[in-house]
């Protein structure tokens, strides 16, 4: 990984120099716009809508459109006096329980690595924060944008998670929230039973992007000159007419799936034992 920012965690009178890295990457299949006839790339020009001339990047400024349609043009000088932190500090503002911060606020995650001289205070703050069971609420400026963020510990590393500001969170305003919708006690109990039946420890490795995998296969088939066969689409079930019956059927299906897991594991274990026995026999014959 390559660091994208250097700065320091400011914790009281303690300064911890750190490097910042993107903690996530979008695994997506990217495409270019091309000419269907010859595969040539489609390019876009920066053209002024007033005179129709192509504009070099050096002559492009930022413009803010008013409600009247008029545009206010801002220059680099206009941005120089703004109160945006340029000290490259991650200022610790407070410490708070993690469960007090709604995940809807989180925007992007970054890893923080200590510089050589910052390793000891980094580990000190990491251990203290981890034992407290809290997260640090901080303020940081990245890419000309000041953000709130949290510092938490994951696998021995500080994770900086930038946050949205409160006025950036939309208020849900849906008509059904004002309706008096009655849920029967039996329906609630059955729904809770379904949740209990499907409850298990979360293992992210059990899930994968089936669409991306299928798309990659289509591309590979194109490259190999094979015929691309469209996958059969499964019919989506419509909304349940009898909610109680649907819940009951869901619980039964979940139970059957859960009961089948030990059998699968047993078969997998038996297969592994058979393979070990076969390997042992081959080894014995070879030594003889």
Short mmCIF file of N, CA and C in Angstrom, two decimals, residues 24-160:
data_model
loop_
_atom_site.label_atom_id
_atom_site.label_comp_id
_atom_site.label_asym_id
_atom_site.label_seq_id
_atom_site.Cartn_x
_atom_site.Cartn_y
_atom_site.Cartn_z
N UNK A 24 -9.89 0.44 2.35
CA UNK A 24 -10.77 -0.35 1.49
C UNK A 24 -10.48 -0.06 0.02
N UNK A 25 -10.90 -0.95 -0.85
CA UNK A 25 -10.80 -0.73 -2.28
C UNK A 25 -12.03 -1.32 -2.95
N UNK A 26 -12.53 -0.62 -3.94
CA UNK A 26 -13.73 -1.06 -4.63
C UNK A 26 -13.36 -2.10 -5.68
N UNK A 27 -13.79 -3.34 -5.47
CA UNK A 27 -13.51 -4.41 -6.44
C UNK A 27 -14.64 -4.42 -7.46
N UNK A 28 -14.46 -3.67 -8.52
CA UNK A 28 -15.50 -3.57 -9.53
C UNK A 28 -14.88 -3.76 -10.90
N UNK A 29 -15.68 -4.20 -11.84
CA UNK A 29 -15.22 -4.34 -13.23
C UNK A 29 -15.44 -3.00 -13.92
N UNK A 30 -14.36 -2.38 -14.38
CA UNK A 30 -14.47 -1.06 -14.99
C UNK A 30 -14.52 -1.16 -16.51
N UNK A 31 -15.24 -0.24 -17.12
CA UNK A 31 -15.38 -0.21 -18.57
C UNK A 31 -15.02 1.17 -19.09
N UNK A 32 -14.61 1.20 -20.37
CA UNK A 32 -14.41 2.46 -21.09
C UNK A 32 -15.53 2.61 -22.10
N UNK A 33 -15.88 3.83 -22.39
CA UNK A 33 -16.80 4.07 -23.49
C UNK A 33 -16.01 4.01 -24.79
N UNK A 34 -16.48 3.16 -25.71
CA UNK A 34 -15.75 2.97 -26.97
C UNK A 34 -16.71 3.04 -28.15
N UNK A 35 -16.14 3.24 -29.33
CA UNK A 35 -16.90 3.23 -30.57
C UNK A 35 -17.25 1.78 -30.90
N UNK A 36 -18.54 1.49 -31.05
CA UNK A 36 -18.98 0.12 -31.27
C UNK A 36 -18.33 -0.49 -32.52
N UNK A 37 -18.08 0.31 -33.54
CA UNK A 37 -17.59 -0.21 -34.81
C UNK A 37 -16.13 -0.67 -34.75
N UNK A 38 -15.26 0.12 -34.09
CA UNK A 38 -13.83 -0.20 -34.12
C UNK A 38 -13.17 -0.26 -32.75
N UNK A 39 -13.96 -0.06 -31.67
CA UNK A 39 -13.40 -0.16 -30.32
C UNK A 39 -12.58 1.04 -29.90
N UNK A 40 -12.58 2.11 -30.69
CA UNK A 40 -11.81 3.30 -30.33
C UNK A 40 -12.38 3.99 -29.10
N UNK A 41 -11.48 4.49 -28.23
CA UNK A 41 -11.92 5.17 -27.01
C UNK A 41 -12.65 6.47 -27.33
N UNK A 42 -13.69 6.75 -26.57
CA UNK A 42 -14.43 8.00 -26.70
C UNK A 42 -13.84 9.01 -25.73
N UNK A 43 -13.40 10.14 -26.24
CA UNK A 43 -12.80 11.19 -25.42
C UNK A 43 -13.76 12.36 -25.28
N UNK A 44 -13.63 13.09 -24.19
CA UNK A 44 -14.46 14.26 -23.97
C UNK A 44 -13.58 15.51 -23.91
N UNK A 45 -14.07 16.58 -24.47
CA UNK A 45 -13.34 17.84 -24.45
C UNK A 45 -14.03 18.80 -23.50
N UNK A 46 -13.22 19.66 -22.88
CA UNK A 46 -13.77 20.70 -22.02
C UNK A 46 -14.09 21.90 -22.91
N UNK A 47 -15.37 22.08 -23.14
CA UNK A 47 -15.81 23.12 -24.06
C UNK A 47 -16.66 24.15 -23.33
N UNK A 48 -16.36 25.44 -23.56
CA UNK A 48 -17.14 26.51 -22.96
C UNK A 48 -18.48 26.63 -23.67
N UNK A 49 -19.56 26.69 -22.89
CA UNK A 49 -20.90 26.76 -23.48
C UNK A 49 -21.20 28.14 -24.06
N UNK A 50 -20.37 29.14 -23.72
CA UNK A 50 -20.62 30.51 -24.22
C UNK A 50 -20.02 30.71 -25.60
N UNK A 51 -18.70 30.43 -25.74
CA UNK A 51 -18.04 30.68 -27.02
C UNK A 51 -17.78 29.40 -27.83
N UNK A 52 -18.08 28.21 -27.22
CA UNK A 52 -17.90 26.96 -27.95
C UNK A 52 -16.46 26.53 -28.12
N UNK A 53 -15.53 27.24 -27.48
CA UNK A 53 -14.10 26.92 -27.61
C UNK A 53 -13.68 25.91 -26.54
N UNK A 54 -12.67 25.06 -26.90
CA UNK A 54 -12.10 24.14 -25.93
C UNK A 54 -11.23 24.93 -24.96
N UNK A 55 -11.36 24.62 -23.65
CA UNK A 55 -10.68 25.39 -22.61
C UNK A 55 -9.58 24.55 -21.97
N UNK A 56 -8.34 25.04 -21.91
CA UNK A 56 -7.27 24.29 -21.23
C UNK A 56 -7.54 24.23 -19.74
N UNK A 57 -7.05 23.18 -19.08
CA UNK A 57 -7.34 22.97 -17.67
C UNK A 57 -6.87 24.14 -16.81
N UNK A 58 -5.77 24.79 -17.22
CA UNK A 58 -5.22 25.91 -16.44
C UNK A 58 -6.16 27.11 -16.40
N UNK A 59 -7.10 27.19 -17.35
CA UNK A 59 -8.03 28.32 -17.39
C UNK A 59 -9.38 27.99 -16.78
N UNK A 60 -9.50 26.84 -16.15
CA UNK A 60 -10.77 26.43 -15.55
C UNK A 60 -10.80 26.81 -14.08
N UNK A 61 -11.86 27.48 -13.65
CA UNK A 61 -12.03 27.90 -12.26
C UNK A 61 -13.28 27.25 -11.70
N UNK A 62 -13.50 27.42 -10.40
CA UNK A 62 -14.69 26.89 -9.74
C UNK A 62 -15.80 27.94 -9.80
N UNK A 63 -17.00 27.50 -10.13
CA UNK A 63 -18.13 28.42 -10.20
C UNK A 63 -19.29 27.94 -9.36
N UNK A 64 -19.93 28.86 -8.65
CA UNK A 64 -21.09 28.54 -7.83
C UNK A 64 -22.31 29.19 -8.46
N UNK A 65 -23.30 28.35 -8.81
CA UNK A 65 -24.50 28.86 -9.47
C UNK A 65 -25.53 29.33 -8.46
N UNK A 66 -25.99 30.56 -8.63
CA UNK A 66 -27.02 31.12 -7.76
C UNK A 66 -28.41 30.66 -8.21
N UNK A 67 -29.39 30.88 -7.36
CA UNK A 67 -30.76 30.49 -7.69
C UNK A 67 -31.25 31.21 -8.93
N UNK A 68 -30.71 32.39 -9.20
CA UNK A 68 -31.12 33.18 -10.37
C UNK A 68 -30.52 32.64 -11.67
N UNK A 69 -29.58 31.71 -11.54
CA UNK A 69 -28.92 31.19 -12.72
C UNK A 69 -27.57 31.83 -12.97
N UNK A 70 -27.29 32.93 -12.29
CA UNK A 70 -25.99 33.59 -12.42
C UNK A 70 -24.91 32.75 -11.73
N UNK A 71 -23.68 32.92 -12.18
CA UNK A 71 -22.57 32.13 -11.67
C UNK A 71 -21.53 33.03 -11.02
N UNK A 72 -21.13 32.68 -9.79
CA UNK A 72 -20.06 33.38 -9.09
C UNK A 72 -18.78 32.59 -9.31
N UNK A 73 -17.78 33.23 -9.90
CA UNK A 73 -16.51 32.55 -10.18
C UNK A 73 -15.55 32.78 -9.02
N UNK A 74 -15.01 31.66 -8.47
CA UNK A 74 -14.06 31.73 -7.36
C UNK A 74 -12.66 31.37 -7.84
N UNK A 75 -11.68 32.08 -7.33
CA UNK A 75 -10.29 31.84 -7.70
C UNK A 75 -9.56 31.16 -6.54
N UNK A 76 -8.31 30.78 -6.78
CA UNK A 76 -7.51 30.15 -5.73
C UNK A 76 -7.35 31.09 -4.54
N UNK A 77 -7.25 32.39 -4.81
CA UNK A 77 -7.08 33.37 -3.73
C UNK A 77 -8.28 33.40 -2.79
N UNK A 78 -9.46 33.13 -3.35
CA UNK A 78 -10.68 33.14 -2.53
C UNK A 78 -10.68 32.02 -1.50
N UNK A 79 -9.95 30.95 -1.78
CA UNK A 79 -9.94 29.79 -0.88
C UNK A 79 -8.83 29.88 0.17
N UNK A 80 -7.86 30.78 -0.05
CA UNK A 80 -6.68 30.82 0.83
C UNK A 80 -7.01 31.19 2.27
N UNK A 81 -7.97 32.07 2.49
CA UNK A 81 -8.27 32.56 3.84
C UNK A 81 -9.37 31.77 4.54
N UNK A 82 -9.81 30.68 3.93
CA UNK A 82 -10.85 29.87 4.57
C UNK A 82 -10.28 29.15 5.79
N UNK A 83 -11.11 28.93 6.84
CA UNK A 83 -10.62 28.30 8.08
C UNK A 83 -10.48 26.78 7.96
N UNK A 84 -9.81 26.32 6.91
CA UNK A 84 -9.59 24.89 6.73
C UNK A 84 -8.23 24.55 7.29
N UNK A 85 -8.18 23.56 8.18
CA UNK A 85 -6.92 23.19 8.82
C UNK A 85 -5.92 22.70 7.78
N UNK A 86 -4.74 23.32 7.76
CA UNK A 86 -3.67 22.88 6.86
C UNK A 86 -2.48 22.37 7.66
N UNK A 87 -2.69 22.19 8.98
CA UNK A 87 -1.59 21.77 9.86
C UNK A 87 -1.37 20.27 9.82
N UNK A 88 -2.20 19.56 9.05
CA UNK A 88 -2.09 18.11 8.94
C UNK A 88 -2.12 17.43 10.31
N UNK A 89 -3.12 17.83 11.10
CA UNK A 89 -3.30 17.23 12.42
C UNK A 89 -4.61 16.48 12.48
N UNK A 90 -4.58 15.40 13.25
CA UNK A 90 -5.81 14.68 13.61
C UNK A 90 -6.05 15.03 15.07
N UNK A 91 -6.92 16.02 15.30
CA UNK A 91 -7.13 16.53 16.66
C UNK A 91 -8.15 15.69 17.41
N UNK A 92 -7.74 15.13 18.53
CA UNK A 92 -8.65 14.36 19.38
C UNK A 92 -9.52 15.35 20.15
N UNK A 93 -10.84 15.27 19.94
CA UNK A 93 -11.78 16.19 20.58
C UNK A 93 -12.37 15.60 21.86
N UNK A 94 -12.67 14.30 21.85
CA UNK A 94 -13.27 13.65 23.01
C UNK A 94 -13.20 12.14 22.83
N UNK A 95 -13.59 11.42 23.88
CA UNK A 95 -13.72 9.97 23.81
C UNK A 95 -15.16 9.62 24.14
N UNK A 96 -15.71 8.61 23.46
CA UNK A 96 -17.11 8.27 23.64
C UNK A 96 -17.32 6.78 23.39
N UNK A 97 -18.38 6.19 23.98
CA UNK A 97 -18.70 4.79 23.69
C UNK A 97 -19.04 4.63 22.22
N UNK A 98 -18.56 3.55 21.62
CA UNK A 98 -18.77 3.32 20.18
C UNK A 98 -20.25 3.20 19.84
N UNK A 99 -21.06 2.62 20.76
CA UNK A 99 -22.47 2.40 20.44
C UNK A 99 -23.29 3.69 20.46
N UNK A 100 -22.67 4.82 20.83
CA UNK A 100 -23.38 6.09 20.80
C UNK A 100 -23.31 6.74 19.41
N UNK A 101 -22.48 6.18 18.54
CA UNK A 101 -22.29 6.77 17.20
C UNK A 101 -23.02 5.90 16.18
N UNK A 102 -24.07 6.44 15.59
CA UNK A 102 -24.86 5.72 14.60
C UNK A 102 -23.99 5.46 13.36
N UNK A 103 -23.92 4.21 12.88
CA UNK A 103 -23.11 3.90 11.69
C UNK A 103 -23.47 4.71 10.46
N UNK A 104 -24.66 5.33 10.42
CA UNK A 104 -25.04 6.12 9.25
C UNK A 104 -24.10 7.30 9.04
N UNK A 105 -23.39 7.71 10.09
CA UNK A 105 -22.48 8.84 9.98
C UNK A 105 -21.17 8.48 9.26
N UNK A 106 -20.81 7.20 9.24
CA UNK A 106 -19.50 6.82 8.71
C UNK A 106 -19.45 6.94 7.20
N UNK A 107 -18.34 7.49 6.68
CA UNK A 107 -18.19 7.72 5.25
C UNK A 107 -17.11 6.83 4.64
N UNK A 108 -15.86 6.92 5.13
CA UNK A 108 -14.77 6.14 4.55
C UNK A 108 -13.77 5.78 5.63
N UNK A 109 -13.11 4.61 5.44
CA UNK A 109 -12.17 4.10 6.43
C UNK A 109 -10.73 4.19 5.94
N UNK A 110 -9.82 4.53 6.86
CA UNK A 110 -8.40 4.62 6.55
C UNK A 110 -7.60 3.93 7.66
N UNK A 111 -6.43 3.38 7.28
CA UNK A 111 -5.49 2.86 8.25
C UNK A 111 -4.47 3.94 8.59
N UNK A 112 -4.01 3.95 9.84
CA UNK A 112 -2.96 4.87 10.26
C UNK A 112 -1.74 4.06 10.69
N UNK A 113 -0.60 4.35 10.09
CA UNK A 113 0.66 3.69 10.44
C UNK A 113 1.56 4.72 11.11
N UNK A 114 2.22 4.37 12.23
CA UNK A 114 3.10 5.35 12.87
C UNK A 114 4.41 5.51 12.11
N UNK A 115 4.92 6.74 12.08
CA UNK A 115 6.28 6.95 11.60
C UNK A 115 7.23 6.33 12.62
N UNK A 116 8.48 6.15 12.22
CA UNK A 116 9.44 5.46 13.09
C UNK A 116 9.49 6.05 14.49
N UNK A 117 9.57 7.39 14.59
CA UNK A 117 9.69 8.03 15.90
C UNK A 117 8.36 8.08 16.66
N UNK A 118 7.27 7.69 15.98
CA UNK A 118 5.97 7.76 16.63
C UNK A 118 5.44 6.42 17.09
N UNK A 119 6.25 5.35 16.97
CA UNK A 119 5.76 4.01 17.28
C UNK A 119 5.35 3.85 18.74
N UNK A 120 6.17 4.35 19.67
CA UNK A 120 5.87 4.14 21.09
C UNK A 120 4.60 4.89 21.53
N UNK A 121 4.47 6.21 21.26
CA UNK A 121 3.22 6.88 21.66
C UNK A 121 2.00 6.32 20.91
N UNK A 122 2.19 5.81 19.69
CA UNK A 122 1.11 5.19 18.93
C UNK A 122 0.60 3.96 19.67
N UNK A 123 1.54 3.10 20.08
CA UNK A 123 1.16 1.87 20.79
C UNK A 123 0.54 2.20 22.15
N UNK A 124 1.07 3.23 22.81
CA UNK A 124 0.53 3.65 24.11
C UNK A 124 -0.93 4.07 23.98
N UNK A 125 -1.22 4.96 23.01
CA UNK A 125 -2.59 5.42 22.83
C UNK A 125 -3.48 4.28 22.35
N UNK A 126 -2.95 3.42 21.49
CA UNK A 126 -3.72 2.27 20.99
C UNK A 126 -4.15 1.37 22.14
N UNK A 127 -3.20 1.02 23.01
CA UNK A 127 -3.50 0.12 24.13
C UNK A 127 -4.48 0.77 25.11
N UNK A 128 -4.29 2.07 25.37
CA UNK A 128 -5.18 2.76 26.30
C UNK A 128 -6.59 2.85 25.74
N UNK A 129 -6.70 3.14 24.44
CA UNK A 129 -8.02 3.24 23.81
C UNK A 129 -8.71 1.89 23.77
N UNK A 130 -7.94 0.85 23.47
CA UNK A 130 -8.51 -0.50 23.37
C UNK A 130 -9.02 -0.97 24.72
N UNK A 131 -8.27 -0.68 25.79
CA UNK A 131 -8.69 -1.12 27.12
C UNK A 131 -9.88 -0.31 27.64
N UNK A 132 -10.05 0.91 27.14
CA UNK A 132 -11.16 1.76 27.60
C UNK A 132 -12.49 1.33 26.99
N UNK A 133 -12.42 0.62 25.85
CA UNK A 133 -13.64 0.22 25.16
C UNK A 133 -14.35 1.37 24.48
N UNK A 134 -13.65 2.49 24.29
CA UNK A 134 -14.27 3.65 23.65
C UNK A 134 -13.58 3.96 22.33
N UNK A 135 -14.11 4.95 21.64
CA UNK A 135 -13.47 5.44 20.41
C UNK A 135 -13.14 6.92 20.61
N UNK A 136 -12.14 7.39 19.88
CA UNK A 136 -11.79 8.80 19.94
C UNK A 136 -12.54 9.54 18.84
N UNK A 137 -13.17 10.64 19.20
CA UNK A 137 -13.81 11.51 18.21
C UNK A 137 -12.79 12.58 17.85
N UNK A 138 -12.49 12.70 16.55
CA UNK A 138 -11.42 13.60 16.11
C UNK A 138 -11.92 14.50 14.99
N UNK A 139 -11.09 15.49 14.65
CA UNK A 139 -11.37 16.35 13.51
C UNK A 139 -10.14 16.33 12.61
N UNK A 140 -10.38 16.19 11.29
CA UNK A 140 -9.26 16.09 10.34
C UNK A 140 -9.67 16.73 9.03
N UNK A 141 -8.69 17.27 8.31
CA UNK A 141 -8.93 17.85 6.99
C UNK A 141 -8.24 17.00 5.94
N UNK A 142 -9.04 16.41 5.04
CA UNK A 142 -8.51 15.59 3.95
C UNK A 142 -9.12 16.07 2.64
N UNK A 143 -8.27 16.23 1.62
CA UNK A 143 -8.74 16.62 0.28
C UNK A 143 -9.65 17.86 0.34
N UNK A 144 -9.17 18.90 0.99
CA UNK A 144 -9.88 20.17 1.06
C UNK A 144 -11.28 20.05 1.66
N UNK A 145 -11.43 19.09 2.57
CA UNK A 145 -12.71 18.93 3.26
C UNK A 145 -12.45 18.58 4.72
N UNK A 146 -13.01 19.38 5.61
CA UNK A 146 -12.86 19.11 7.03
C UNK A 146 -13.96 18.16 7.49
N UNK A 147 -13.57 17.16 8.23
CA UNK A 147 -14.53 16.14 8.65
C UNK A 147 -14.36 15.80 10.12
N UNK A 148 -15.48 15.41 10.73
CA UNK A 148 -15.39 14.67 11.99
C UNK A 148 -14.97 13.26 11.64
N UNK A 149 -14.38 12.56 12.59
CA UNK A 149 -13.98 11.18 12.34
C UNK A 149 -13.85 10.48 13.68
N UNK A 150 -13.73 9.17 13.63
CA UNK A 150 -13.47 8.41 14.84
C UNK A 150 -12.17 7.63 14.67
N UNK A 151 -11.52 7.39 15.77
CA UNK A 151 -10.34 6.53 15.82
C UNK A 151 -10.70 5.32 16.65
N UNK A 152 -10.54 4.14 16.06
CA UNK A 152 -10.76 2.90 16.79
C UNK A 152 -9.63 1.94 16.44
N UNK A 153 -9.55 0.85 17.19
CA UNK A 153 -8.47 -0.12 16.99
C UNK A 153 -9.02 -1.37 16.32
N UNK A 154 -8.32 -1.82 15.27
CA UNK A 154 -8.68 -3.05 14.57
C UNK A 154 -7.40 -3.79 14.22
N UNK A 155 -7.26 -5.00 14.74
CA UNK A 155 -6.08 -5.83 14.48
C UNK A 155 -4.79 -5.09 14.79
N UNK A 156 -4.80 -4.33 15.89
CA UNK A 156 -3.57 -3.64 16.32
C UNK A 156 -3.27 -2.36 15.58
N UNK A 157 -4.17 -1.93 14.70
CA UNK A 157 -3.94 -0.73 13.90
C UNK A 157 -5.07 0.28 14.17
N UNK A 158 -4.71 1.56 14.17
CA UNK A 158 -5.74 2.59 14.26
C UNK A 158 -6.49 2.68 12.95
N UNK A 159 -7.81 2.69 13.03
CA UNK A 159 -8.66 2.90 11.86
C UNK A 159 -9.32 4.27 12.03
N UNK A 160 -9.08 5.14 11.07
CA UNK A 160 -9.71 6.45 11.04
C UNK A 160 -10.92 6.36 10.14
#
